[in-house]
Amino acid sequence: MEMEPRAEQVLAWLREPGVLTEELRRRLLELLLGSPSPPRISYEEFLAEADEDTRAEWVDGTIIPYSPASRTHQEIARFLTALLSTYVEAHGLGVVLPAPFQMKLSRSGREPDLLFVAHDHLHRLHPTHLEGPADLVVEIVSPESAPRDRGEKFYEYQEAGISEYWLIDPQSQWAEFYRLEFPGRYRLITEGSSGEYLSQALPGLRLRIEWLWEPPPLLEAFRYNQLIP
């Protein structure tokens, strides 16, 4: 079969001395063979390499980096950590852990912004990670993380049996609260920018959604949940 005139011209040009440099050879080979796949590592190897400054998650043997958190993200995380930790400790419900702390699921090692482990499941906690699902997970959404938080993480958490999943979007000031119900599917219980959410994973906890956008003094939140007289 004869070549197209343009293809013959390109081939003749490539045959000229000095045209096909080593760099060009390498790039052409990459295009022909496809980009090399990143090396796969085990979850144990990932944990051994990671430290407190590592901003990444482990998914099916691949390390997935993520962007640093914004100030608003950190303020919401700090408020929820203080509120939930105090409530959980006062009622002896279990443990609340903020990021960075790994949660190992069947195909991934995720690092939620906040997780709660009930008293009956504390045996899942290891020095470096939680082996298995938390009882409640909070993800604070950013433009970069939204596809993961609403997509693959949503279905991973559902499949793992995490009983509550809170999605908080500071940019749009919108929160969604999902609860795992029969037959193992998340159902949206409450959503909006204001109102109240009554948690099932943390029995009796009442969260005013507007607190997420303008956190009140913790004293007010504690009184609202009857943690202090």
PDB file of C-alpha atoms in Angstrom, residues 70-81 140 211-213 215:
ATOM      1  CA  SER A  70      -7.892  26.271  52.460  1.00  0.00           C
ATOM      2  CA  ARG A  71      -8.278  28.426  55.565  1.00  0.00           C
ATOM      3  CA  THR A  72     -12.108  28.060  55.475  1.00  0.00           C
ATOM      4  CA  HIS A  73     -11.700  24.298  55.218  1.00  0.00           C
ATOM      5  CA  GLN A  74      -9.460  24.302  58.275  1.00  0.00           C
ATOM      6  CA  GLU A  75     -11.799  26.504  60.300  1.00  0.00           C
ATOM      7  CA  ILE A  76     -14.753  24.173  59.675  1.00  0.00           C
ATOM      8  CA  ALA A  77     -12.619  21.125  60.459  1.00  0.00           C
ATOM      9  CA  ARG A  78     -11.348  22.704  63.691  1.00  0.00           C
ATOM     10  CA  PHE A  79     -14.874  23.635  64.842  1.00  0.00           C
ATOM     11  CA  LEU A  80     -16.320  20.182  64.117  1.00  0.00           C
ATOM     12  CA  THR A  81     -13.363  18.438  65.731  1.00  0.00           C
ATOM     13  CA  ILE A 140     -15.150  19.106  53.476  1.00  0.00           C
ATOM     14  CA  TRP A 211     -22.705  27.023  62.360  1.00  0.00           C
ATOM     15  CA  LEU A 212     -20.555  25.568  59.589  1.00  0.00           C
ATOM     16  CA  TRP A 213     -20.337  28.918  57.768  1.00  0.00           C
ATOM     17  CA  PRO A 215     -18.942  28.978  63.782  1.00  0.00           C
TER      18      PRO A 215
END
